[in-house]
CSV table of C-alpha atoms in Angstrom, one decimal:
chain,number,residue,atom,x,y,z
A,1,MET,CA,111.2,89.6,100.8
A,2,THR,CA,110.0,91.5,98.0
A,3,LEU,CA,107.1,94.6,97.5
A,4,ASP,CA,104.7,92.1,95.8
A,5,ASP,CA,104.5,89.7,99.4
A,6,MET,CA,104.2,93.1,101.2
A,7,VAL,CA,101.1,94.0,99.6
A,8,LYS,CA,99.4,91.0,100.5
A,9,ARG,CA,99.8,91.9,104.1
A,10,HIS,CA,100.6,94.9,106.5
A,11,GLY,CA,103.0,96.2,108.5
A,12,SER,CA,102.9,95.3,112.3
A,13,TRP,CA,101.9,98.8,113.3
A,14,LEU,CA,98.3,98.3,111.6
A,15,GLU,CA,97.9,94.8,112.8
A,16,ALA,CA,98.6,94.9,116.9
A,17,GLY,CA,94.8,95.1,117.1
A,18,VAL,CA,95.0,98.2,119.1
A,19,ASP,CA,91.3,99.4,120.2
A,20,GLU,CA,91.6,103.3,120.4
A,21,GLY,CA,88.5,104.9,119.1
A,22,PRO,CA,89.8,107.7,116.8
A,23,VAL,CA,93.8,106.8,117.2
A,24,VAL,CA,95.0,104.7,114.6
A,25,SER,CA,98.8,105.2,114.6
A,26,SER,CA,101.9,106.8,116.2
A,27,ARG,CA,105.1,108.0,114.6
A,28,VAL,CA,108.4,110.0,115.4
A,29,ARG,CA,110.5,110.9,112.9
A,30,LEU,CA,114.6,112.1,113.6
A,31,ALA,CA,116.2,114.2,111.0
A,32,ARG,CA,119.8,114.0,111.5
A,33,ASN,CA,122.8,115.0,109.1
A,34,VAL,CA,126.2,114.0,109.0
A,35,GLU,CA,129.2,116.3,110.0
A,36,GLU,CA,131.5,117.8,106.9
A,37,TYR,CA,129.0,116.6,104.2
A,38,SER,CA,126.7,119.4,102.8
A,39,PHE,CA,123.0,118.7,103.1
A,40,PRO,CA,121.7,116.9,100.7
A,41,GLY,CA,120.2,119.8,98.8
A,42,TRP,CA,123.2,121.4,98.5
A,43,ALA,CA,125.8,118.4,98.1
A,44,SER,CA,127.8,117.1,95.2
A,45,ASP,CA,126.9,113.8,93.7
A,46,GLU,CA,130.1,112.4,95.1
A,47,GLU,CA,128.8,114.0,98.8
A,48,ASN,CA,125.2,112.2,97.8
A,49,LEU,CA,127.1,108.7,96.8
A,50,ALA,CA,129.3,108.7,99.9
A,51,ILE,CA,126.8,109.5,102.2
A,52,TRP,CA,124.7,106.1,100.4
A,53,ASN,CA,127.5,103.9,100.3
A,54,GLN,CA,128.4,104.5,104.2
A,55,THR,CA,124.7,104.2,105.4
A,56,SER,CA,124.4,101.1,102.9
A,57,GLU,CA,127.0,99.4,104.4
A,58,ILE,CA,125.8,99.9,108.1
A,59,PHE,CA,122.5,98.6,107.3
A,60,LYS,CA,123.9,95.1,105.9
A,61,ASN,CA,125.2,94.5,109.3
A,62,GLN,CA,122.2,95.3,111.8
A,63,GLN,CA,120.5,92.8,113.4
A,64,GLU,CA,117.4,93.4,112.5
A,65,ASN,CA,117.4,92.3,108.9
A,66,PHE,CA,116.6,95.3,107.2
A,67,MET,CA,115.2,95.1,103.3
A,68,GLY,CA,116.3,98.0,101.4
A,69,TRP,CA,115.6,99.9,98.1
A,70,SER,CA,117.5,102.1,96.1
A,71,MET,CA,116.0,104.8,94.3
A,72,ALA,CA,117.9,104.7,91.2
A,73,GLU,CA,116.6,100.7,91.2
A,74,THR,CA,113.5,101.0,91.9
A,75,SER,CA,110.3,101.6,89.8
A,76,LYS,CA,108.1,104.0,89.9
A,77,LEU,CA,105.6,102.0,90.7
A,78,ASP,CA,107.3,100.7,93.4
A,79,LYS,CA,108.2,104.0,94.9
A,80,GLU,CA,104.5,104.6,95.5
A,81,VAL,CA,103.7,101.5,97.0
A,82,LEU,CA,106.5,102.0,99.6
A,83,PHE,CA,105.0,105.9,99.7
A,84,GLU,CA,101.0,104.5,100.0
A,85,ARG,CA,102.7,102.4,103.1
A,86,HIS,CA,104.3,105.3,104.3
A,87,LEU,CA,107.8,104.0,104.2
A,88,ILE,CA,109.3,107.2,102.1
A,89,SER,CA,107.9,110.7,101.4
A,90,GLN,CA,106.5,112.3,98.6
A,91,GLU,CA,109.5,114.0,97.6
A,92,MET,CA,111.7,110.6,98.3
A,93,ALA,CA,109.5,109.0,95.6
A,94,GLN,CA,110.4,111.8,93.2
A,95,GLN,CA,114.1,111.4,93.5
A,96,GLU,CA,116.6,108.3,91.7
A,97,ASP,CA,120.1,109.5,92.6
A,98,SER,CA,122.2,108.0,95.6
A,99,CYS,CA,119.1,107.7,97.6
A,100,GLY,CA,116.9,105.1,99.1
A,101,VAL,CA,115.4,103.7,101.8
A,102,PHE,CA,115.6,100.7,104.7
A,103,VAL,CA,113.3,99.0,106.1
A,104,THR,CA,112.2,96.2,109.1
A,105,PRO,CA,110.3,93.4,108.0
A,106,ASP,CA,107.6,94.5,110.3
A,107,GLU,CA,107.5,97.7,108.7
A,108,CYS,CA,107.8,99.6,112.4
A,109,LEU,CA,111.0,101.3,111.4
A,110,SER,CA,112.1,103.1,108.2
A,111,ILE,CA,115.7,104.8,107.5
A,112,MET,CA,115.5,107.3,104.5
A,113,VAL,CA,118.9,108.3,103.0
A,114,ASN,CA,119.8,111.6,101.3
A,115,GLU,CA,116.1,112.7,101.2
A,116,GLU,CA,116.0,116.4,102.6
A,117,ASP,CA,118.3,114.9,105.1
A,118,HIS,CA,120.7,112.8,105.1
A,119,ILE,CA,119.3,110.3,107.5
A,120,ARG,CA,115.2,110.7,108.5
A,121,ILE,CA,114.4,107.9,111.3
A,122,GLN,CA,110.8,107.0,111.3
A,123,SER,CA,109.3,105.1,114.0
A,124,LEU,CA,105.9,103.6,114.0
A,125,GLN,CA,103.8,102.2,116.7
A,126,PRO,CA,99.4,101.7,116.7
A,127,GLY,CA,97.6,103.6,118.5
A,128,LEU,CA,98.7,105.9,120.8
A,129,ASN,CA,102.0,105.5,121.9
A,130,LEU,CA,104.5,108.0,121.1
A,131,SER,CA,107.0,106.9,123.9
A,132,GLY,CA,107.0,103.7,122.5
A,133,ALA,CA,107.8,105.0,119.1
A,134,TRP,CA,110.1,107.3,120.4
A,135,GLN,CA,112.4,104.9,121.9
A,136,ALA,CA,112.6,103.3,118.7
A,137,ALA,CA,113.4,105.4,117.0
A,138,ASP,CA,116.5,106.7,119.8
A,139,LYS,CA,117.5,103.3,119.4
A,140,ILE,CA,118.5,102.9,116.1
A,141,ASP,CA,119.9,106.3,116.0
A,142,ASP,CA,122.2,106.1,118.7
A,143,ARG,CA,123.2,102.7,116.7
A,144,LEU,CA,124.2,104.9,113.8
A,145,GLU,CA,126.0,106.8,115.7
A,146,GLU,CA,128.0,104.7,116.6
A,147,HIS,CA,129.1,104.6,113.2
A,148,LEU,CA,128.8,108.4,111.4
A,149,THR,CA,129.1,111.5,113.3
A,150,TYR,CA,126.2,113.8,113.4
A,151,ALA,CA,126.5,117.5,112.5
A,152,PHE,CA,125.5,118.9,115.8
A,153,SER,CA,126.1,122.5,117.3
A,154,PRO,CA,126.5,122.3,121.7
A,155,LYS,CA,123.9,126.1,120.9
A,156,LEU,CA,121.3,124.6,118.4
A,157,GLY,CA,121.4,121.2,118.6
A,158,TYR,CA,121.1,118.9,115.3
A,159,LEU,CA,122.0,120.7,112.2
A,160,THR,CA,119.2,120.2,109.7
A,161,SER,CA,118.6,120.9,106.1
A,162,CYS,CA,114.9,123.2,107.6
A,163,PRO,CA,115.3,125.7,109.6
A,164,SER,CA,112.3,123.9,111.6
A,165,ASN,CA,113.6,121.0,112.3
A,166,VAL,CA,117.1,122.3,114.4
A,167,GLY,CA,117.2,121.4,117.7
A,168,THR,CA,115.9,117.9,118.4
A,169,GLY,CA,115.4,117.5,114.9
A,170,MET,CA,111.9,115.6,116.3
A,171,ARG,CA,108.8,115.3,114.5
A,172,ALA,CA,106.3,113.4,116.3
A,173,SER,CA,102.9,112.8,114.9
A,174,VAL,CA,99.7,110.7,115.8
A,175,MET,CA,97.3,109.8,113.1
A,176,LEU,CA,93.4,110.3,114.0
A,177,HIS,CA,89.9,109.7,112.5
A,178,LEU,CA,87.9,112.6,113.2
A,179,PRO,CA,84.7,111.8,111.2
A,180,GLY,CA,82.0,113.5,114.2
A,181,LEU,CA,84.3,117.2,114.4
A,182,VAL,CA,83.8,116.8,110.5
A,183,LEU,CA,79.9,116.1,110.4
A,184,MET,CA,79.4,118.4,113.4
A,185,GLU,CA,81.2,121.6,111.2
A,186,GLU,CA,83.9,121.9,114.1
A,187,MET,CA,87.1,120.5,112.2
A,188,ASP,CA,88.1,123.7,111.2
A,189,PRO,CA,87.7,125.8,114.4
A,190,VAL,CA,90.0,122.9,115.8
A,191,ILE,CA,92.5,123.0,113.4
A,192,ASN,CA,92.9,126.6,113.4
A,193,GLY,CA,93.2,126.5,117.6
A,194,ILE,CA,95.9,124.1,117.5
A,195,SER,CA,98.2,125.9,115.1
A,196,LYS,CA,98.3,128.7,117.5
A,197,ILE,CA,100.0,126.5,119.8
A,198,GLY,CA,102.9,124.8,117.7
A,199,LEU,CA,101.1,121.9,116.5
A,200,ALA,CA,100.1,121.3,113.2
A,201,VAL,CA,97.4,119.1,111.4
A,202,ARG,CA,98.3,118.0,107.8
A,203,GLY,CA,96.6,114.7,106.1
A,204,MET,CA,96.9,110.9,105.7
A,205,TRP,CA,100.0,110.9,104.1
A,206,GLY,CA,101.6,113.8,105.9
A,207,GLU,CA,102.6,117.5,104.4
A,208,GLY,CA,100.9,118.6,101.3
A,209,THR,CA,98.1,115.9,101.1
A,210,GLU,CA,94.4,116.3,102.2
A,211,ALA,CA,93.0,114.7,104.7
A,212,ALA,CA,90.9,112.0,102.9
A,213,GLY,CA,88.4,109.4,104.7
A,214,ASN,CA,88.3,112.1,107.8
A,215,MET,CA,92.1,111.0,108.6
A,216,PHE,CA,94.1,113.9,109.7
A,217,GLN,CA,97.4,113.9,111.4
A,218,VAL,CA,98.4,115.6,114.0
A,219,SER,CA,101.9,116.9,114.9
A,220,ASN,CA,104.7,119.4,116.7
A,221,GLN,CA,105.8,121.8,114.8
A,222,ILE,CA,108.5,123.3,117.6
A,223,THR,CA,111.8,121.2,117.6
A,224,LEU,CA,114.6,123.9,119.1
A,225,GLY,CA,114.5,124.7,122.9
A,226,ARG,CA,112.1,121.6,124.2
A,227,ARG,CA,113.3,118.2,124.6
A,228,GLU,CA,112.1,114.7,123.6
A,229,ASP,CA,110.0,114.3,126.0
A,230,GLN,CA,108.5,117.6,126.3
A,231,ILE,CA,107.4,117.7,122.7
A,232,ILE,CA,105.7,113.7,123.6
A,233,ALA,CA,103.8,114.5,126.6
A,234,HIS,CA,102.7,118.0,125.0
A,235,LEU,CA,101.6,116.4,121.7
A,236,GLU,CA,99.9,113.7,123.6
A,237,GLN,CA,97.6,116.1,125.9
A,238,ILE,CA,96.9,117.7,122.9
A,239,VAL,CA,95.5,114.9,121.2
A,240,LEU,CA,93.8,113.2,124.1
A,241,GLU,CA,92.0,116.2,124.4
A,242,LEU,CA,91.1,116.1,120.0
A,243,ILE,CA,90.0,112.5,121.4
A,244,GLU,CA,87.7,114.0,124.1
A,245,HIS,CA,86.2,116.8,121.5
A,246,GLU,CA,85.7,114.1,118.9
A,247,ASN,CA,83.9,111.6,120.9
A,248,ASN,CA,81.3,114.8,122.2
A,249,ALA,CA,80.6,115.4,118.6
A,250,ARG,CA,79.8,112.1,118.2
A,251,SER,CA,77.7,111.4,121.0
A,252,ARG,CA,75.8,115.1,119.9
A,253,LEU,CA,75.5,113.3,116.3
A,254,LEU,CA,73.6,110.8,118.2
A,255,GLU,CA,71.4,112.9,119.8
A,256,GLU,CA,70.9,115.5,117.1
A,257,ARG,CA,71.3,113.6,114.1
A,258,MET,CA,70.7,109.4,114.9
A,259,LEU,CA,68.6,108.9,112.1
A,260,VAL,CA,70.8,110.9,109.3
A,261,VAL,CA,73.7,108.9,111.0
A,262,GLU,CA,72.0,105.6,110.3
A,263,ASP,CA,71.3,106.8,106.9
A,264,HIS,CA,74.5,107.5,106.1
A,265,VAL,CA,76.6,104.1,107.5
A,266,ALA,CA,73.8,102.2,105.7
A,267,ARG,CA,74.3,103.7,102.5
A,268,ALA,CA,78.4,103.4,102.8
A,269,PHE,CA,77.6,100.3,104.1
A,270,GLY,CA,75.2,99.7,100.4
A,271,ILE,CA,77.5,101.1,97.9
A,272,LEU,CA,80.4,99.2,99.4
A,273,SER,CA,78.9,96.4,98.7
A,274,ASN,CA,77.0,96.6,95.6
A,275,ALA,CA,79.5,99.7,93.4
A,276,ARG,CA,81.0,98.2,90.3
A,277,LEU,CA,83.3,101.6,89.4
A,278,MET,CA,85.1,103.1,92.7
A,279,SER,CA,87.5,105.8,92.9
A,280,SER,CA,90.3,106.1,96.1
A,281,GLY,CA,88.1,109.5,97.0
A,282,GLU,CA,85.1,107.9,97.4
A,283,ALA,CA,86.3,104.9,98.8
A,284,LEU,CA,88.0,106.4,101.8
A,285,ASN,CA,84.7,108.2,102.7
A,286,LEU,CA,82.8,105.5,102.4
A,287,LEU,CA,85.0,103.9,104.7
A,288,SER,CA,85.5,106.2,107.1
A,289,THR,CA,81.8,106.6,107.5
A,290,LEU,CA,81.9,102.3,107.8
A,291,ARG,CA,84.7,103.3,110.4
A,292,LEU,CA,82.6,105.5,112.1
A,293,GLY,CA,79.3,103.0,111.9
A,294,LEU,CA,81.7,100.2,114.2
A,295,ASP,CA,82.4,102.7,116.5
A,296,LEU,CA,79.0,103.7,117.0
A,297,GLY,CA,77.4,100.3,117.4
A,298,MET,CA,75.6,100.4,114.5
A,299,VAL,CA,77.7,97.2,112.3
A,300,ASP,CA,80.2,94.9,113.5
A,301,GLN,CA,80.8,92.6,110.6
A,302,PHE,CA,84.8,93.6,110.9
A,303,SER,CA,87.1,95.1,112.7
A,304,ARG,CA,88.6,98.5,113.2
A,305,ARG,CA,92.2,97.6,112.0
A,306,GLU,CA,90.4,95.3,109.0
A,307,LEU,CA,89.1,99.1,107.8
A,308,ASP,CA,92.3,100.9,108.6
A,309,MET,CA,94.2,98.1,106.4
A,310,LEU,CA,91.9,98.6,103.3
A,311,PHE,CA,92.9,102.5,103.6
A,312,ILE,CA,96.3,101.8,102.2
A,313,SER,CA,95.1,98.7,100.1
A,314,ILE,CA,92.8,100.2,97.6
A,315,GLN,CA,95.6,102.9,96.6
A,316,PRO,CA,96.6,103.1,93.4
A,317,ALA,CA,99.9,101.2,93.4
A,318,HIS,CA,98.6,98.4,95.7
A,319,LEU,CA,96.0,97.6,93.5
A,320,GLN,CA,98.0,97.7,90.4
A,321,LYS,CA,100.5,95.3,92.5
A,322,LEU,CA,97.8,93.1,93.9
A,323,GLU,CA,96.9,92.7,89.9
A,324,GLY,CA,100.4,92.2,88.7
A,325,LYS,CA,100.3,95.1,85.8
A,326,GLU,CA,99.7,98.5,85.2
A,327,LEU,CA,95.7,99.8,85.2
A,328,GLY,CA,94.5,103.0,84.0
A,329,PRO,CA,92.7,105.2,86.3
A,330,GLU,CA,88.8,103.6,85.2
A,331,GLU,CA,90.8,100.1,85.3
A,332,ARG,CA,91.8,101.2,88.8
A,333,ASP,CA,88.2,102.1,89.6
A,334,VAL,CA,86.8,98.7,88.9
A,335,VAL,CA,89.5,96.6,90.6
A,336,ARG,CA,89.2,98.4,93.7
A,337,ALA,CA,85.6,98.0,93.5
A,338,ASP,CA,85.9,94.2,92.8
A,339,LEU,CA,87.8,94.0,95.8
A,340,LEU,CA,85.9,95.9,98.3
A,341,ARG,CA,82.9,94.0,97.4
A,342,GLU,CA,84.5,90.8,97.9
A,343,PHE,CA,85.7,92.0,101.3
A,344,MET,CA,81.8,93.1,102.2
A,345,GLU,CA,80.7,90.0,101.1
A,346,ASN,CA,83.2,87.6,103.2
A,347,ALA,CA,82.4,90.2,106.5
A,348,THR,CA,78.7,89.5,105.6
A,349,GLU,CA,79.1,85.8,105.4
A,350,ASP,CA,81.5,85.7,108.3
A,351,GLU,CA,78.7,87.0,110.5
A,352,ASP,CA,76.5,84.6,109.5
A,353,LEU,CA,78.0,81.8,110.1
A,354,GLY,CA,78.9,83.5,113.5
């Protein structure tokens, strides 16, 4: 399977059809390093190449038939596609030498090699399923450890490039859609409160990104001194509280600003159905409004998962892959608007047929 094939569909972590309201997906990431080698940022070219060659050989023999991309042999556009699909980090998308990623065909597992750490295992699951994500990550972690000796301290745990990852090396996160809290102007207090209990709130594509389309990633910051199950249990508890706050905010929106919300959703529907130019930022915000309208029963022509998939499909690199050529910013805005109009038209036609 090539990236050209992949952009025509989406990973099963989005396609599973889980209906969990504000929750989009769960992710567990494990950071590991190989003993007797310097961490990637300090390693020599020879050391990084040795790690890449060892891991490449391991994944050639895995039963899942992992797909692999060496960053040295991957175009800038394809790297952006992998980043937009949440399969590599922004940092890896800018790298070239002796590094890359291995991905299962369903895209629920991706393993980056020689990013910030030698090994970065990422497991994605639809909805609120941190335990499932952890089990899948733990399984591939054990299999890698059959071939690699990890840098580990009996006192500290797994040793990592960033001190904040020392210990379990685990970062667990949940992607949530929180337009109710944003519209009620309650998101900033929520973020401040979450940061005081050892959690972080980031944008849709993780560290260093903004919360476009009212999508937020909530993750743990502390990995030292806590077991994996404790990290997951704490994060799940906070996510359930966030869901309750978001649902309460939506109820108050309906009670206090019903007409405003209906107008907001109707305008989003109209613009998406008719616009000839559409930036990615505007599209994300309009799709967010449509998703809220769907959750509130104001529209019913499409599913939540279809909208979640569009959040990725409208991104710049995906549009260019679908078109089969490089596009300038304004050309992308035209293609994006065309794609969204076609989606809205098809959804309306399907509703009429029903």
